[in-house]
Amino acid sequence: MTRCRICSGDVQKFLDLGEQPLSDAFRPADEIASFTYHLQMGRCLTCGAVQQLAEVPREQMFHADYPYFSSGSSRMREHFRRTAEHLMAEYCGHDGAVVVEIGCNDGVMLEHVARAGLAHLGFEPSASVAEVARSRGVRVTTEFFDADSARAHLGSLGAADVVYAANTMCHLPYLDSVLAGVEEILAPQGVLVFEDPYLGDVIAKTSFDQIYDEHFYLFSAQSVSGLACQHGFELVDVERLPVHGGEVRYTLARAGARPVRPAVRAMLDAEAASGLGDPATYVAFAARVTAVRDDLLATLTRLRDEGREVVGYGATAKSATVLNLAGIGPDLIDRVYDSTPAKQGRLTPGSGIPVVAADDFASTTADVAVLFAWNHAEEIKTNEAAFEQGGGQWLEYVPEVRLVGGR
Ligand code: SAH
Ligand code: TYD
Ligand code: ZN
């Protein structure tokens, strides 16, 4: 059996999503990305941490060509502006406050901290996005955050009042080194705040596309509580967030430094009651994943046979898992619309579907658009209301396959 990356316990495999490419490796048509890995998920029988069975080297995923820009969604920009206000109001009321972010990407959160004049530092190894953060006035180092890099900055930065990470902690298999780094730079009363896709939502919605190379862990209050304990921290607060299909924001403090909010006990109890600790839950989840895969493939095949023009919307990292698991390529989905310039003119990883500019969707001839960016459904459907008004239909696959809208 594989050993848990958090506690060394036995990891029980429950899902095999097959051979997969790197989810963010969008390549020009004349270039073939050859790297693949076997995507499998398991659950630790000791600490409950849901994790991949093998690790993709971090330099393969995060580099100068990394094409995910956090500011691509107006709703997420608003979310991170409010997050910055919240972190500063809650933890930075004193002179000389310091904020550190792990995975600051294009500065979507830290730009507000920089603008408020607070001392800060973003760790962001992907130079493509780090450069944009810098242009927004954010102080960034392109080192991977871990125990060594954290220690190297302590002298110039001072102890951190907040270490924050969004959609990044779950990307880091080497959490022992990351937590050791946080332990070194955090002020005595400081907090580590991080938010990631929530295991409970992934199970409830069968959103298996949240599983791909970069998402090594699917956290729960149970697993994060165990992780905290191992490193002398304590889980002091949890909050569910309505972004990216359902996330939880975890707040950790040094053990005993801050009161534990009742929400922590409530979430732990709710997780136990909903069967998140029961192996049968994961067996049933895996069966639903297969059903969704088969249903999606059958629906796309039927639409093609009926002569309908099908496209995709949102060249997400998530879509790589769906497309490659189901063996869906350009024969079933003609092209994918996306607003990211770095993805346009390239092919979706593994599946080889051309990515085109989202601006062109206004004049699309498509009958059906598969909503790969389903986590941004509200924003996209509002912006593209003309598609449905003109008779177009959205094809969704979370939590189940269904055609929405149109005539
Ligand atoms: N916080 C942003 C970005 C999430 S994407 C948001 O929520 O939208 C994850 C980011 O983490 C990427 O930009 C990637 O380059 C970065 N990353 C990966 N490993 C890292 C590490 N060890 N330290 C800091 N950043 C890391
Ligand atoms: P997202 O779902 O945030 O993440 P991931 O790639 O990790 O699965 O990705 C959203 C993608 O959809 C991104 O490539 C930008 C694109 N997008 C649009 O094309 N139009 C939009 O209105 C929005 C919100 C996103
Ligand atoms: Zn474990």
JSON list of C-alpha atoms in Angstrom, two decimals, residues 39-150:
[
{"chain": "A", "resi": 39, "resn": "LEU", "atom": "CA", "xyz": [-3.98, 9.60, -11.79]},
{"chain": "A", "resi": 40, "resn": "GLN", "atom": "CA", "xyz": [-5.27, 7.60, -8.83]},
{"chain": "A", "resi": 41, "resn": "MET", "atom": "CA", "xyz": [-6.84, 8.71, -5.55]},
{"chain": "A", "resi": 42, "resn": "GLY", "atom": "CA", "xyz": [-6.82, 7.07, -2.16]},
{"chain": "A", "resi": 43, "resn": "ARG", "atom": "CA", "xyz": [-7.78, 7.79, 1.42]},
{"chain": "A", "resi": 44, "resn": "CYS", "atom": "CA", "xyz": [-5.52, 7.42, 4.44]},
{"chain": "A", "resi": 45, "resn": "LEU", "atom": "CA", "xyz": [-6.97, 4.88, 6.84]},
{"chain": "A", "resi": 46, "resn": "THR", "atom": "CA", "xyz": [-5.32, 6.67, 9.77]},
{"chain": "A", "resi": 47, "resn": "CYS", "atom": "CA", "xyz": [-5.78, 10.44, 9.26]},
{"chain": "A", "resi": 48, "resn": "GLY", "atom": "CA", "xyz": [-8.46, 10.46, 6.55]},
{"chain": "A", "resi": 49, "resn": "ALA", "atom": "CA", "xyz": [-6.43, 12.56, 4.10]},
{"chain": "A", "resi": 50, "resn": "VAL", "atom": "CA", "xyz": [-7.64, 12.00, 0.52]},
{"chain": "A", "resi": 51, "resn": "GLN", "atom": "CA", "xyz": [-4.63, 12.17, -1.78]},
{"chain": "A", "resi": 52, "resn": "GLN", "atom": "CA", "xyz": [-3.07, 11.01, -5.02]},
{"chain": "A", "resi": 53, "resn": "LEU", "atom": "CA", "xyz": [-1.05, 7.82, -5.00]},
{"chain": "A", "resi": 54, "resn": "ALA", "atom": "CA", "xyz": [1.86, 9.31, -6.96]},
{"chain": "A", "resi": 55, "resn": "GLU", "atom": "CA", "xyz": [3.38, 12.74, -7.14]},
{"chain": "A", "resi": 56, "resn": "VAL", "atom": "CA", "xyz": [4.14, 14.77, -10.28]},
{"chain": "A", "resi": 57, "resn": "PRO", "atom": "CA", "xyz": [7.41, 16.74, -9.90]},
{"chain": "A", "resi": 58, "resn": "ARG", "atom": "CA", "xyz": [6.51, 20.35, -9.07]},
{"chain": "A", "resi": 59, "resn": "GLU", "atom": "CA", "xyz": [8.78, 21.87, -11.73]},
{"chain": "A", "resi": 60, "resn": "GLN", "atom": "CA", "xyz": [6.77, 20.01, -14.40]},
{"chain": "A", "resi": 61, "resn": "MET", "atom": "CA", "xyz": [3.61, 21.85, -13.39]},
{"chain": "A", "resi": 62, "resn": "PHE", "atom": "CA", "xyz": [4.72, 25.30, -12.23]},
{"chain": "A", "resi": 63, "resn": "HIS", "atom": "CA", "xyz": [7.09, 27.18, -14.52]},
{"chain": "A", "resi": 64, "resn": "ALA", "atom": "CA", "xyz": [7.50, 30.21, -16.77]},
{"chain": "A", "resi": 65, "resn": "ASP", "atom": "CA", "xyz": [4.73, 28.97, -19.11]},
{"chain": "A", "resi": 66, "resn": "TYR", "atom": "CA", "xyz": [2.08, 28.31, -16.45]},
{"chain": "A", "resi": 67, "resn": "PRO", "atom": "CA", "xyz": [-1.16, 29.53, -18.06]},
{"chain": "A", "resi": 68, "resn": "TYR", "atom": "CA", "xyz": [-3.61, 29.88, -15.13]},
{"chain": "A", "resi": 69, "resn": "PHE", "atom": "CA", "xyz": [-4.22, 33.54, -14.34]},
{"chain": "A", "resi": 70, "resn": "SER", "atom": "CA", "xyz": [-6.38, 34.01, -11.23]},
{"chain": "A", "resi": 71, "resn": "SER", "atom": "CA", "xyz": [-7.74, 37.40, -12.35]},
{"chain": "A", "resi": 72, "resn": "GLY", "atom": "CA", "xyz": [-9.60, 35.80, -15.29]},
{"chain": "A", "resi": 73, "resn": "SER", "atom": "CA", "xyz": [-12.89, 35.73, -13.37]},
{"chain": "A", "resi": 74, "resn": "SER", "atom": "CA", "xyz": [-14.57, 38.95, -12.17]},
{"chain": "A", "resi": 75, "resn": "ARG", "atom": "CA", "xyz": [-16.32, 37.04, -9.39]},
{"chain": "A", "resi": 76, "resn": "MET", "atom": "CA", "xyz": [-12.98, 35.65, -8.15]},
{"chain": "A", "resi": 77, "resn": "ARG", "atom": "CA", "xyz": [-11.41, 39.12, -8.31]},
{"chain": "A", "resi": 78, "resn": "GLU", "atom": "CA", "xyz": [-14.18, 40.31, -6.03]},
{"chain": "A", "resi": 79, "resn": "HIS", "atom": "CA", "xyz": [-13.75, 37.30, -3.74]},
{"chain": "A", "resi": 80, "resn": "PHE", "atom": "CA", "xyz": [-10.03, 38.00, -3.29]},
{"chain": "A", "resi": 81, "resn": "ARG", "atom": "CA", "xyz": [-10.56, 41.75, -2.80]},
{"chain": "A", "resi": 82, "resn": "ARG", "atom": "CA", "xyz": [-12.93, 40.93, 0.04]},
{"chain": "A", "resi": 83, "resn": "THR", "atom": "CA", "xyz": [-10.51, 38.32, 1.38]},
{"chain": "A", "resi": 84, "resn": "ALA", "atom": "CA", "xyz": [-7.72, 40.91, 1.52]},
{"chain": "A", "resi": 85, "resn": "GLU", "atom": "CA", "xyz": [-9.98, 43.36, 3.39]},
{"chain": "A", "resi": 86, "resn": "HIS", "atom": "CA", "xyz": [-10.95, 40.59, 5.83]},
{"chain": "A", "resi": 87, "resn": "LEU", "atom": "CA", "xyz": [-7.36, 39.44, 6.52]},
{"chain": "A", "resi": 88, "resn": "MET", "atom": "CA", "xyz": [-6.14, 43.00, 7.05]},
{"chain": "A", "resi": 89, "resn": "ALA", "atom": "CA", "xyz": [-9.05, 43.95, 9.33]},
{"chain": "A", "resi": 90, "resn": "GLU", "atom": "CA", "xyz": [-8.87, 40.77, 11.38]},
{"chain": "A", "resi": 91, "resn": "TYR", "atom": "CA", "xyz": [-5.14, 40.24, 11.83]},
{"chain": "A", "resi": 92, "resn": "CYS", "atom": "CA", "xyz": [-3.23, 43.36, 10.75]},
{"chain": "A", "resi": 93, "resn": "GLY", "atom": "CA", "xyz": [-4.56, 46.11, 12.98]},
{"chain": "A", "resi": 94, "resn": "HIS", "atom": "CA", "xyz": [-1.15, 46.94, 14.46]},
{"chain": "A", "resi": 95, "resn": "ASP", "atom": "CA", "xyz": [1.91, 48.78, 13.14]},
{"chain": "A", "resi": 96, "resn": "GLY", "atom": "CA", "xyz": [4.37, 46.70, 11.16]},
{"chain": "A", "resi": 97, "resn": "ALA", "atom": "CA", "xyz": [1.93, 43.94, 10.23]},
{"chain": "A", "resi": 98, "resn": "VAL", "atom": "CA", "xyz": [3.26, 41.38, 7.73]},
{"chain": "A", "resi": 99, "resn": "VAL", "atom": "CA", "xyz": [1.26, 39.31, 5.21]},
{"chain": "A", "resi": 100, "resn": "VAL", "atom": "CA", "xyz": [2.76, 36.35, 3.30]},
{"chain": "A", "resi": 101, "resn": "GLU", "atom": "CA", "xyz": [0.98, 34.54, 0.48]},
{"chain": "A", "resi": 102, "resn": "ILE", "atom": "CA", "xyz": [1.86, 31.10, -0.85]},
{"chain": "A", "resi": 103, "resn": "GLY", "atom": "CA", "xyz": [0.87, 30.90, -4.53]},
{"chain": "A", "resi": 104, "resn": "CYS", "atom": "CA", "xyz": [-0.04, 34.57, -5.06]},
{"chain": "A", "resi": 105, "resn": "ASN", "atom": "CA", "xyz": [-0.35, 33.99, -8.82]},
{"chain": "A", "resi": 106, "resn": "ASP", "atom": "CA", "xyz": [-1.00, 37.30, -10.65]},
{"chain": "A", "resi": 107, "resn": "GLY", "atom": "CA", "xyz": [-1.45, 39.23, -7.40]},
{"chain": "A", "resi": 108, "resn": "VAL", "atom": "CA", "xyz": [-5.24, 39.03, -7.37]},
{"chain": "A", "resi": 109, "resn": "MET", "atom": "CA", "xyz": [-5.28, 39.13, -3.52]},
{"chain": "A", "resi": 110, "resn": "LEU", "atom": "CA", "xyz": [-1.92, 40.67, -2.58]},
{"chain": "A", "resi": 111, "resn": "GLU", "atom": "CA", "xyz": [-2.34, 43.73, -4.80]},
{"chain": "A", "resi": 112, "resn": "HIS", "atom": "CA", "xyz": [-4.87, 45.03, -2.26]},
{"chain": "A", "resi": 113, "resn": "VAL", "atom": "CA", "xyz": [-2.44, 44.41, 0.60]},
{"chain": "A", "resi": 114, "resn": "ALA", "atom": "CA", "xyz": [0.33, 46.17, -1.35]},
{"chain": "A", "resi": 115, "resn": "ARG", "atom": "CA", "xyz": [-1.96, 49.10, -2.09]},
{"chain": "A", "resi": 116, "resn": "ALA", "atom": "CA", "xyz": [-2.80, 49.41, 1.62]},
{"chain": "A", "resi": 117, "resn": "GLY", "atom": "CA", "xyz": [0.94, 49.85, 2.25]},
{"chain": "A", "resi": 118, "resn": "LEU", "atom": "CA", "xyz": [1.45, 46.70, 4.33]},
{"chain": "A", "resi": 119, "resn": "ALA", "atom": "CA", "xyz": [4.70, 44.73, 4.39]},
{"chain": "A", "resi": 120, "resn": "HIS", "atom": "CA", "xyz": [4.12, 41.58, 2.36]},
{"chain": "A", "resi": 121, "resn": "LEU", "atom": "CA", "xyz": [5.72, 38.88, 0.23]},
{"chain": "A", "resi": 122, "resn": "GLY", "atom": "CA", "xyz": [4.23, 36.51, -2.32]},
{"chain": "A", "resi": 123, "resn": "PHE", "atom": "CA", "xyz": [5.84, 33.16, -3.11]},
{"chain": "A", "resi": 124, "resn": "GLU", "atom": "CA", "xyz": [5.04, 32.34, -6.73]},
{"chain": "A", "resi": 125, "resn": "PRO", "atom": "CA", "xyz": [7.30, 29.96, -8.72]},
{"chain": "A", "resi": 126, "resn": "SER", "atom": "CA", "xyz": [5.44, 30.40, -12.02]},
{"chain": "A", "resi": 127, "resn": "ALA", "atom": "CA", "xyz": [7.22, 33.38, -13.60]},
{"chain": "A", "resi": 128, "resn": "SER", "atom": "CA", "xyz": [4.41, 33.94, -16.13]},
{"chain": "A", "resi": 129, "resn": "VAL", "atom": "CA", "xyz": [1.96, 34.96, -13.42]},
{"chain": "A", "resi": 130, "resn": "ALA", "atom": "CA", "xyz": [4.53, 36.31, -10.92]},
{"chain": "A", "resi": 131, "resn": "GLU", "atom": "CA", "xyz": [5.50, 38.94, -13.47]},
{"chain": "A", "resi": 132, "resn": "VAL", "atom": "CA", "xyz": [1.91, 40.22, -13.63]},
{"chain": "A", "resi": 133, "resn": "ALA", "atom": "CA", "xyz": [1.79, 40.39, -9.83]},
{"chain": "A", "resi": 134, "resn": "ARG", "atom": "CA", "xyz": [4.98, 42.49, -9.86]},
{"chain": "A", "resi": 135, "resn": "SER", "atom": "CA", "xyz": [3.50, 44.85, -12.42]},
{"chain": "A", "resi": 136, "resn": "ARG", "atom": "CA", "xyz": [0.67, 45.41, -9.92]},
{"chain": "A", "resi": 137, "resn": "GLY", "atom": "CA", "xyz": [3.09, 46.52, -7.23]},
{"chain": "A", "resi": 138, "resn": "VAL", "atom": "CA", "xyz": [3.30, 43.19, -5.38]},
{"chain": "A", "resi": 139, "resn": "ARG", "atom": "CA", "xyz": [6.59, 41.99, -3.86]},
{"chain": "A", "resi": 140, "resn": "VAL", "atom": "CA", "xyz": [7.17, 38.48, -5.21]},
{"chain": "A", "resi": 141, "resn": "THR", "atom": "CA", "xyz": [9.82, 35.80, -5.05]},
{"chain": "A", "resi": 142, "resn": "THR", "atom": "CA", "xyz": [9.69, 33.03, -7.66]},
{"chain": "A", "resi": 143, "resn": "GLU", "atom": "CA", "xyz": [10.83, 30.41, -5.15]},
{"chain": "A", "resi": 144, "resn": "PHE", "atom": "CA", "xyz": [8.62, 27.50, -4.19]},
{"chain": "A", "resi": 145, "resn": "PHE", "atom": "CA", "xyz": [7.49, 28.04, -0.60]},
{"chain": "A", "resi": 146, "resn": "ASP", "atom": "CA", "xyz": [8.94, 25.36, 1.68]},
{"chain": "A", "resi": 147, "resn": "ALA", "atom": "CA", "xyz": [11.01, 25.21, 4.86]},
{"chain": "A", "resi": 148, "resn": "ASP", "atom": "CA", "xyz": [14.22, 26.39, 3.15]},
{"chain": "A", "resi": 149, "resn": "SER", "atom": "CA", "xyz": [12.81, 29.30, 1.16]},
{"chain": "A", "resi": 150, "resn": "ALA", "atom": "CA", "xyz": [10.66, 30.49, 4.08]}
]
